[in-house]
Coordinates of N, CA, C and O in Angstrom, one line a residue:
X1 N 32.7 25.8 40.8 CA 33.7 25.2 39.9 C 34.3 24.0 40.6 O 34.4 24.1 41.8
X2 N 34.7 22.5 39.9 CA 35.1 21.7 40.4 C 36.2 21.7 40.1 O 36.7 22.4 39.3
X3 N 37.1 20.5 40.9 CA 38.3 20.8 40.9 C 39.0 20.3 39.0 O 40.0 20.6 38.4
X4 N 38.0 19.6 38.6 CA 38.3 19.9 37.1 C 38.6 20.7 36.3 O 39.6 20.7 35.6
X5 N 37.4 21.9 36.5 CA 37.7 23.0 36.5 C 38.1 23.7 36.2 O 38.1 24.4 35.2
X6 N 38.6 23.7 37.3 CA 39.3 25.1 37.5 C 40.8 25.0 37.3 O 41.7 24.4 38.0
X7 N 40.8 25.6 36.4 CA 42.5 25.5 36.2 C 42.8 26.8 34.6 O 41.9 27.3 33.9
X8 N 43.7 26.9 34.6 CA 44.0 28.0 33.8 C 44.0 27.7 32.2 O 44.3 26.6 31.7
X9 N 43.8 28.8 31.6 CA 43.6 28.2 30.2 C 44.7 28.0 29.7 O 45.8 28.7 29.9
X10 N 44.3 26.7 28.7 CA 45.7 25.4 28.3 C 46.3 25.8 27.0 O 46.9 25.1 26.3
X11 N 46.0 27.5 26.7 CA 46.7 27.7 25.6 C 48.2 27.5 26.3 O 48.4 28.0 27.5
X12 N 48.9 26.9 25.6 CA 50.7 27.2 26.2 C 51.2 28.2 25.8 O 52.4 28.1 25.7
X13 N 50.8 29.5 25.3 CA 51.4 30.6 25.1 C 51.2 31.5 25.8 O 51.4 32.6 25.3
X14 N 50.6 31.2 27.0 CA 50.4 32.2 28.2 C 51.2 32.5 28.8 O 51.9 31.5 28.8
X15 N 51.9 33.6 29.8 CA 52.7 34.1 30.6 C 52.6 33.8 32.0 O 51.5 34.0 32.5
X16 N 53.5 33.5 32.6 CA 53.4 33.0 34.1 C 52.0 34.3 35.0 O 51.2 34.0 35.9
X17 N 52.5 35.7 34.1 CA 51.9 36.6 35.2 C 50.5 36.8 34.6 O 49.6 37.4 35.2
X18 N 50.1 36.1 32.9 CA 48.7 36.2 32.7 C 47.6 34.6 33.2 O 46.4 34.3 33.3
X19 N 48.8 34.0 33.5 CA 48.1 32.3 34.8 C 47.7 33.0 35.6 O 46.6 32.9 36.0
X20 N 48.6 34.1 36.2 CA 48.6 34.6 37.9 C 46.9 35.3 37.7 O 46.0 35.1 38.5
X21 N 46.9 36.3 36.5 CA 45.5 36.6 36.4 C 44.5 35.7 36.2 O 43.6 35.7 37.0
X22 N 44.6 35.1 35.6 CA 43.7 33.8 35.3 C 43.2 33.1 37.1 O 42.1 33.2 37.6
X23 N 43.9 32.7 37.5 CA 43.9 32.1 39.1 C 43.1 32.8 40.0 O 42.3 32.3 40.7
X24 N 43.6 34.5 39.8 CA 43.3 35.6 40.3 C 41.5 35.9 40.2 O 40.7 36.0 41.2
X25 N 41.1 35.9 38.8 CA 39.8 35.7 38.1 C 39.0 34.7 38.9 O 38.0 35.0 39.5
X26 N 39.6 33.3 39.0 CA 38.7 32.6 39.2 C 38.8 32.6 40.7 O 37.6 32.4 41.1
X27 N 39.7 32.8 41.7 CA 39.5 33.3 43.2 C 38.3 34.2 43.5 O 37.3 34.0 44.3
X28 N 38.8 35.4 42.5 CA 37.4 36.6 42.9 C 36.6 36.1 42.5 O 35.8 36.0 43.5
X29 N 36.0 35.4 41.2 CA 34.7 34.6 40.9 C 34.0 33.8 42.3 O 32.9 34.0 42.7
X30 N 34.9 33.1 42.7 CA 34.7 32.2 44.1 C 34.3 33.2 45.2 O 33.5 33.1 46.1
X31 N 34.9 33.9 45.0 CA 34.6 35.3 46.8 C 33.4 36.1 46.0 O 33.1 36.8 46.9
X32 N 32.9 36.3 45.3 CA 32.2 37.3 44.7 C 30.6 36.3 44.6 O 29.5 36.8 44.7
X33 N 30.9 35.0 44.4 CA 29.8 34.0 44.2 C 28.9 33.8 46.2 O 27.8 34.1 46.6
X34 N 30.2 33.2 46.7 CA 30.3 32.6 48.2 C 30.2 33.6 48.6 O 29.1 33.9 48.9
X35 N 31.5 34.5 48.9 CA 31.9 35.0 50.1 C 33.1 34.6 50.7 O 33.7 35.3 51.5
X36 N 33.4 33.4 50.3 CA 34.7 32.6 51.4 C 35.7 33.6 51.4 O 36.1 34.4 50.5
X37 N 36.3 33.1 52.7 CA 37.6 33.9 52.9 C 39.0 33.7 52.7 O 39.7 32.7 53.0
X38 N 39.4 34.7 52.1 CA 40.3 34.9 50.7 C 41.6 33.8 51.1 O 42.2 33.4 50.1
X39 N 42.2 33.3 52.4 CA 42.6 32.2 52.8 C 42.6 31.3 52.1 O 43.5 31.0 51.3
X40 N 41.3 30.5 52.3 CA 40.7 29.5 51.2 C 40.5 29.5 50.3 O 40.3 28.4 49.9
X41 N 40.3 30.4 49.5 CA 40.4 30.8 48.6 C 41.5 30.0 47.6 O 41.5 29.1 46.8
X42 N 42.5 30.9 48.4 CA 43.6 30.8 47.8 C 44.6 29.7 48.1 O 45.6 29.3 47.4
X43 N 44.0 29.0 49.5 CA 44.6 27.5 49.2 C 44.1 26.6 48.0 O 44.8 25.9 47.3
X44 N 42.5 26.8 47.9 CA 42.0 26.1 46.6 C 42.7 26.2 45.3 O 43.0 25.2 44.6
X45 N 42.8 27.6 45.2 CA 43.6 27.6 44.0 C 45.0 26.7 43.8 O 45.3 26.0 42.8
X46 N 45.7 27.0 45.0 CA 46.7 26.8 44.8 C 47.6 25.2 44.0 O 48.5 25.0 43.3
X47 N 46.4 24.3 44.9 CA 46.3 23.5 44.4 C 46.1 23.0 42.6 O 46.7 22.2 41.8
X48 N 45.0 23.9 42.7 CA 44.6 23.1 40.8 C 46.1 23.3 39.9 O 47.1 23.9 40.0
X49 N 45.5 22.3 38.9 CA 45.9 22.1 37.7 C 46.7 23.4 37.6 O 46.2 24.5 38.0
X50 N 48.1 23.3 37.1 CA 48.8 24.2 36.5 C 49.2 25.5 37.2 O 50.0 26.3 36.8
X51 N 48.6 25.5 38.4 CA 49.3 26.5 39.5 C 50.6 26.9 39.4 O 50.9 28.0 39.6
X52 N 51.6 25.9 39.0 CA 52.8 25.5 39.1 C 53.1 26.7 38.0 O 54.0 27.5 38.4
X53 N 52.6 27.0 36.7 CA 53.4 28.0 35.9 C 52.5 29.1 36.0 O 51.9 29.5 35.0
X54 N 52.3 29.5 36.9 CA 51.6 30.7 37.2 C 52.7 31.6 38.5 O 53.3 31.0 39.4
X55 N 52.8 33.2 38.4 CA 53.4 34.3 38.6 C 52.6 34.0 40.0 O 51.4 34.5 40.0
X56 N 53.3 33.0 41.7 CA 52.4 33.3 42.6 C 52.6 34.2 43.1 O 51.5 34.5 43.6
X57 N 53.6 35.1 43.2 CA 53.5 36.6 43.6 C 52.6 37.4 43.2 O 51.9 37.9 44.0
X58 N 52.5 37.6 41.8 CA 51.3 38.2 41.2 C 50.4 37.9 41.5 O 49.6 38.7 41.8
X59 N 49.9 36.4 41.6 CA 48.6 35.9 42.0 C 47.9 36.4 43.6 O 46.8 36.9 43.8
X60 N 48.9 36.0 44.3 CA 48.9 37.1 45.6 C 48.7 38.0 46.0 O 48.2 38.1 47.1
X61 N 49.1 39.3 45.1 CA 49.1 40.5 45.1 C 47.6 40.3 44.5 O 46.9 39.8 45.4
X62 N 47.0 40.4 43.4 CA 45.8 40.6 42.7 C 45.0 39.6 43.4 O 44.0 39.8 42.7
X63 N 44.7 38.6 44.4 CA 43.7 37.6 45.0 C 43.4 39.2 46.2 O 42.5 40.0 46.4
X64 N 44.5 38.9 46.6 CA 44.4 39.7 48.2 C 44.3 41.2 48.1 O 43.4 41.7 48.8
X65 N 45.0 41.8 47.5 CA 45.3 43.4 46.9 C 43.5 43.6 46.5 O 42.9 44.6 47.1
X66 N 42.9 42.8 45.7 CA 42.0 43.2 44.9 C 40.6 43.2 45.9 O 39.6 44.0 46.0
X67 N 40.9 42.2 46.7 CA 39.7 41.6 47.6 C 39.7 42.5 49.2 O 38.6 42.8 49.7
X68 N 40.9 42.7 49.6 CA 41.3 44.2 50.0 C 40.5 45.4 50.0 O 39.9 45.9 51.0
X69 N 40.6 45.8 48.6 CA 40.6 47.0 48.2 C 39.0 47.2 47.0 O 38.9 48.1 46.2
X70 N 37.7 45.9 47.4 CA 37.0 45.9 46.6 C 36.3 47.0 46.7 O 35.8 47.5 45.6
X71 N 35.9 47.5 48.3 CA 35.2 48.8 48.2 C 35.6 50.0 47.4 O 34.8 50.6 46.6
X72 N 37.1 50.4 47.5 CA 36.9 51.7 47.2 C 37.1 51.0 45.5 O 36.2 51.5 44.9
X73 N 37.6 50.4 44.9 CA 37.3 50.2 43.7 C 36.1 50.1 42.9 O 35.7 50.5 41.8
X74 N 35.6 49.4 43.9 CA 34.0 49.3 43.4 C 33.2 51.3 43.2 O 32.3 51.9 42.6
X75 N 34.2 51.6 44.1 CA 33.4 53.1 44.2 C 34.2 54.1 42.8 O 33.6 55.0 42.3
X76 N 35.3 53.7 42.3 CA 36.0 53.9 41.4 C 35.3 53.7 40.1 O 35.2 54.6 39.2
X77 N 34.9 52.3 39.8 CA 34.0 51.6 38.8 C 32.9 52.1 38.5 O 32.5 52.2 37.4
X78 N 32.0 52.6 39.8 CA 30.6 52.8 39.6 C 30.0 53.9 39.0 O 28.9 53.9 38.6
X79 N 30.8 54.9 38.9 CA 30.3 56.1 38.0 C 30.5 55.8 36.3 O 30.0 56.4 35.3
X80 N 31.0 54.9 36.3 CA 31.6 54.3 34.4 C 30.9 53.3 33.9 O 31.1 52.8 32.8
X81 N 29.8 52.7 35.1 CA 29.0 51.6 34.8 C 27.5 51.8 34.2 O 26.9 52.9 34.0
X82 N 27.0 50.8 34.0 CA 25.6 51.3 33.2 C 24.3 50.5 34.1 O 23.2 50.3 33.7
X83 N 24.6 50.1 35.2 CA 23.9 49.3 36.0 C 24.4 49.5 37.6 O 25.6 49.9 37.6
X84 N 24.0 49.3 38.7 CA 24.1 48.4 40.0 C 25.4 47.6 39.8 O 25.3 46.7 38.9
X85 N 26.6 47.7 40.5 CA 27.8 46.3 40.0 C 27.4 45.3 40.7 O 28.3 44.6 41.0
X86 N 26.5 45.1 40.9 CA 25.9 43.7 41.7 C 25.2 43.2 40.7 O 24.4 42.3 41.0
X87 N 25.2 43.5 39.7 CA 23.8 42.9 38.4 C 24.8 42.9 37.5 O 24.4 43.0 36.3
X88 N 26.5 42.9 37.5 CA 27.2 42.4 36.1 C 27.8 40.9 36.7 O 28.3 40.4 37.7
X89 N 27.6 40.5 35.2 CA 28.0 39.0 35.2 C 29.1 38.8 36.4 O 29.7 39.9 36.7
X90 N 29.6 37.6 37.3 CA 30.2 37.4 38.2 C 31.8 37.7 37.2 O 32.4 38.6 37.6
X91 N 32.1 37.1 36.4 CA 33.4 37.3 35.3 C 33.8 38.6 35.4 O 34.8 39.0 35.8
X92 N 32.7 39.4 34.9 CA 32.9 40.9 34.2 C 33.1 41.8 35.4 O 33.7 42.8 35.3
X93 N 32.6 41.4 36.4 CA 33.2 42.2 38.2 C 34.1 41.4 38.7 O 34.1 41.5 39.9
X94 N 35.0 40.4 38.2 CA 35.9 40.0 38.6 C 37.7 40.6 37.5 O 38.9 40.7 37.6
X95 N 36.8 40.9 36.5 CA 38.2 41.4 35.6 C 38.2 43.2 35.4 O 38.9 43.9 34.7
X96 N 36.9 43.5 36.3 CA 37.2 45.2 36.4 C 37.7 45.2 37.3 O 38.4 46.2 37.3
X97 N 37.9 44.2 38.9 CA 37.9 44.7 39.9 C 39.7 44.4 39.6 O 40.5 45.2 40.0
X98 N 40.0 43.0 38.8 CA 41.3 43.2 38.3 C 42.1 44.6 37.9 O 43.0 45.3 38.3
X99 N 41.3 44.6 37.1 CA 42.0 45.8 36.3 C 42.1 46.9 36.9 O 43.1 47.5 36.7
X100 N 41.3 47.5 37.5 CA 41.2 48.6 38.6 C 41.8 48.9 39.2 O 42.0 50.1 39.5
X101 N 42.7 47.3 40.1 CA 43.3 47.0 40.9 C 45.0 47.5 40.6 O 45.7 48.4 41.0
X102 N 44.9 46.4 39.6 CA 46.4 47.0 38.4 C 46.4 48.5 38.1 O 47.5 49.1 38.3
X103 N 45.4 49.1 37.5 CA 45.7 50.3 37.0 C 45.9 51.1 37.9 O 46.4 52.1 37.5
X104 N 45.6 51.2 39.6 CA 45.8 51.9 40.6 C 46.5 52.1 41.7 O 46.4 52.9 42.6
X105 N 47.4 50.8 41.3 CA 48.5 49.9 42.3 C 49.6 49.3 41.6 O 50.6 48.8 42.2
X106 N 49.4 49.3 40.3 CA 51.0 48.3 39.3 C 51.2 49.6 38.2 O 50.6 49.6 37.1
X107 N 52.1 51.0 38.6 CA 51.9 51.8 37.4 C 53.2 51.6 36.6 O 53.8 52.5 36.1
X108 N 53.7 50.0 36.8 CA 54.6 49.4 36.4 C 54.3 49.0 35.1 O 55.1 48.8 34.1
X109 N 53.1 48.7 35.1 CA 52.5 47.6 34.1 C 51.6 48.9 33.1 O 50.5 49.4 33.5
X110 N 52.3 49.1 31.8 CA 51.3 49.8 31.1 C 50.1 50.1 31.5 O 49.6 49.2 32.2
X111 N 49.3 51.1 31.2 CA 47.8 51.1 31.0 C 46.8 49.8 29.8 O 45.8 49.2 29.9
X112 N 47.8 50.0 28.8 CA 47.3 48.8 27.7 C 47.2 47.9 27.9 O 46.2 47.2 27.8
X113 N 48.5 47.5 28.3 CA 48.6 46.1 29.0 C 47.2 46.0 29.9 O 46.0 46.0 29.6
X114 N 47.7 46.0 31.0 CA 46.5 46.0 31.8 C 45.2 46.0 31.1 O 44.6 45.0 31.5
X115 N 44.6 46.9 30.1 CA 43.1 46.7 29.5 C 43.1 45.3 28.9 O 42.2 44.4 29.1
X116 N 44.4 45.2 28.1 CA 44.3 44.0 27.2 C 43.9 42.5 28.4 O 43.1 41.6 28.6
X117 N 44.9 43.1 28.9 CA 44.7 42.1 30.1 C 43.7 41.6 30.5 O 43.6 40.4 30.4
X118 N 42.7 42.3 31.1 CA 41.0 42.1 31.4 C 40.1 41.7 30.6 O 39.1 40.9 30.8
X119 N 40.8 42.7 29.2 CA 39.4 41.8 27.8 C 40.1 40.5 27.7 O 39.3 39.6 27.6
X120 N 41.2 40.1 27.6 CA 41.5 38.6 27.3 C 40.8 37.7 28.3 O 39.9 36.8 27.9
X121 N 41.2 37.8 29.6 CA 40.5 37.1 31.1 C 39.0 37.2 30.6 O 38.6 36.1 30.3
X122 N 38.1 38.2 30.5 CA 37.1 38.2 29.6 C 36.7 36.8 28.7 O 36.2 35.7 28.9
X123 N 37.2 37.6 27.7 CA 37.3 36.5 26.5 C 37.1 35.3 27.1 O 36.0 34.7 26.9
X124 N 37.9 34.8 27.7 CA 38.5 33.5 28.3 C 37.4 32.7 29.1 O 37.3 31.4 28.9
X125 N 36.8 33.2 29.7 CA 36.0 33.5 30.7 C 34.4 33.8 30.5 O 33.5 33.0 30.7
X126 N 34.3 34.8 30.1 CA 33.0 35.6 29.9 C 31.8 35.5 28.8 O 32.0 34.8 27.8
X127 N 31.0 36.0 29.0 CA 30.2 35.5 27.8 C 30.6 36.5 26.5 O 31.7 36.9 26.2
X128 N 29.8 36.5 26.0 CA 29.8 36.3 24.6 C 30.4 38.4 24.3 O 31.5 38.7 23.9
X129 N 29.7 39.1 24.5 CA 30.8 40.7 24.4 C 30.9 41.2 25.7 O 30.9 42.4 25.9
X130 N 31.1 40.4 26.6 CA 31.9 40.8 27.5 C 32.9 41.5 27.8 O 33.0 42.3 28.7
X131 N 33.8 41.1 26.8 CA 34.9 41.9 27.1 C 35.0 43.5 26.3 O 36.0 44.3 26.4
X132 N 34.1 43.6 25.6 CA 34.0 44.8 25.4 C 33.4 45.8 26.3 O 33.5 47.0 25.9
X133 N 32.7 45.4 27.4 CA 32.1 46.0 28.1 C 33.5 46.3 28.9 O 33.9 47.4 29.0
X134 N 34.3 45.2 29.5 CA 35.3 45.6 30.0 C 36.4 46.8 29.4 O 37.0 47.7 30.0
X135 N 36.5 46.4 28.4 CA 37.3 47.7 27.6 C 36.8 49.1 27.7 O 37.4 50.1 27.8
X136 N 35.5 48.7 27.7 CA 35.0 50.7 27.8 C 35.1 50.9 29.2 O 35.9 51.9 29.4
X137 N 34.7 50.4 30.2 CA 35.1 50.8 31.4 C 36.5 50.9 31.8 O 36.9 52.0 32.2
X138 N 37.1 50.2 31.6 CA 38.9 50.5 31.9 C 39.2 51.1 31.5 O 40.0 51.8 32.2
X139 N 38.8 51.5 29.9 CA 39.1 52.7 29.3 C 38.6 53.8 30.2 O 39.5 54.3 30.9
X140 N 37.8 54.1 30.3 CA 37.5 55.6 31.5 C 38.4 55.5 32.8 O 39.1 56.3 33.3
X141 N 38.1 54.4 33.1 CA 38.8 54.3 34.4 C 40.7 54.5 34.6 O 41.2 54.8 35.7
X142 N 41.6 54.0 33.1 CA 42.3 54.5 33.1 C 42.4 56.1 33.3 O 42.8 56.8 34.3
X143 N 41.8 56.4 32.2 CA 41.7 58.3 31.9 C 41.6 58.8 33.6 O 42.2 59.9 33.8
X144 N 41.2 58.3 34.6 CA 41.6 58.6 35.7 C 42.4 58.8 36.4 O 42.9 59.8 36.9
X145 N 42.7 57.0 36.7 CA 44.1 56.4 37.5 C 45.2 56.7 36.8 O 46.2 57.1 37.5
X146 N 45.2 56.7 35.5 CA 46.5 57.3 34.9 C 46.8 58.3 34.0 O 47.6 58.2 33.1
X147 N 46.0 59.3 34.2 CA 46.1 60.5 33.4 C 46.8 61.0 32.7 O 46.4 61.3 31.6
X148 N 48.1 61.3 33.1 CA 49.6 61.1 32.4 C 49.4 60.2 31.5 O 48.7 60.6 30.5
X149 N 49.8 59.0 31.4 CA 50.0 58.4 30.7 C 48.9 57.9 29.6 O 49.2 57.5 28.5
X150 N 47.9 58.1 30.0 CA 46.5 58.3 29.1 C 46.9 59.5 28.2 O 47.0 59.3 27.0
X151 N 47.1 60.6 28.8 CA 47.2 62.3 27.4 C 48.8 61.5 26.8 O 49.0 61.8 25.6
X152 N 49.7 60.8 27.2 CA 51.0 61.1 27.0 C 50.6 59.9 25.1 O 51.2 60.1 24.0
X153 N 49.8 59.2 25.4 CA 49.0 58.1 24.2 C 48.3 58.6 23.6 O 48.2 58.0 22.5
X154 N 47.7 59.4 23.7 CA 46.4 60.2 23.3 C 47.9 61.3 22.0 O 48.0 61.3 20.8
X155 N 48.3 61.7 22.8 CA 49.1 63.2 21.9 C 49.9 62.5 20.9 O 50.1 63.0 19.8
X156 N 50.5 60.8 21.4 CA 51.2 60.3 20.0 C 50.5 59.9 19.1 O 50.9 59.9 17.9
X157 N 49.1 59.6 19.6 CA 48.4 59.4 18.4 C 48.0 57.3 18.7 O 47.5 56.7 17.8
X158 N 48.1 56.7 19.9 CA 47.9 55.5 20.1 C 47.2 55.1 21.2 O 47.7 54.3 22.0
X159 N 45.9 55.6 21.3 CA 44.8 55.4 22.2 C 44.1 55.5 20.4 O 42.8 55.4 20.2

């Protein structure tokens, strides 16, 4: 990505903490492509376009939290996948490893939220039904991480 780029999407109706994913996305994109280390990473980001209304706490927590914590997530993901996670699009292992991350570490932030959250970065991002792929996996992968609150949606009738 060049520094044109990369920068967060220019709808203005985005939320400081859906930039922070956005940033977050394209960080892991960068570590997941390279390898570089999540430092630089995250100075690069810091810089681009529009950094400025983006949630950097959040961005922080989800760059580093996620990049952290890619193994055992990855081991979390891999029974809900339909392939090797080394053979899905770079996007689509960057917004499960998001969401994974959130649903196992932010049980602040809805379960919904959070799915929505990943098919949108998807959308945004990804190819063409991508983000549906992401939705079925989060979807199991919530039923996991947040079991409670998965049956507690399920019994009202909004899953």
């Amino acid at each position: 990505m060049t520094q044109k780029t990369i920068h967060a999407n220019p709808n203005k109706n985005r939320t400081p903490r859906h930039r922070a994913r956005e940033f977050a996305l394209q960080g892991l994109y960068q570590w997941l492509l390279n390898n570089e280390d999540a430092g630089a990473i995250d100075a690069h980001i810091r810089e681009a376009h529009g950094f400025n209304k983006a949630d950097a706490a959040h961005f922080d927590t989800l760059l580093h939290g996620t990049i952290k914590q890619a193994g055992k997530l990855r081991e979390g993901l891999a029974p809900l996948i339909d392939r090797p996670i080394d053979q899905l699009s770079p996007v689509e292992h960057a917004a499960l490893l998001i969401g994974a991350f959130e649903l196992t570490n932010h049980i602040e932030i809805p379960y919904k939220v959070v799915i929505n959250e990943a098919v949108e970065l998807t959308k945004s991002f990804g190819g063409i039904d991508g983000h549906k792929y992401v939705n079925g996996v989060l979807d199991k992968y919530a039923a996991t991480a947040r079991v409670t609150e998965v049956e507690d949606a399920r019994k009202r009738g909004q899953h």
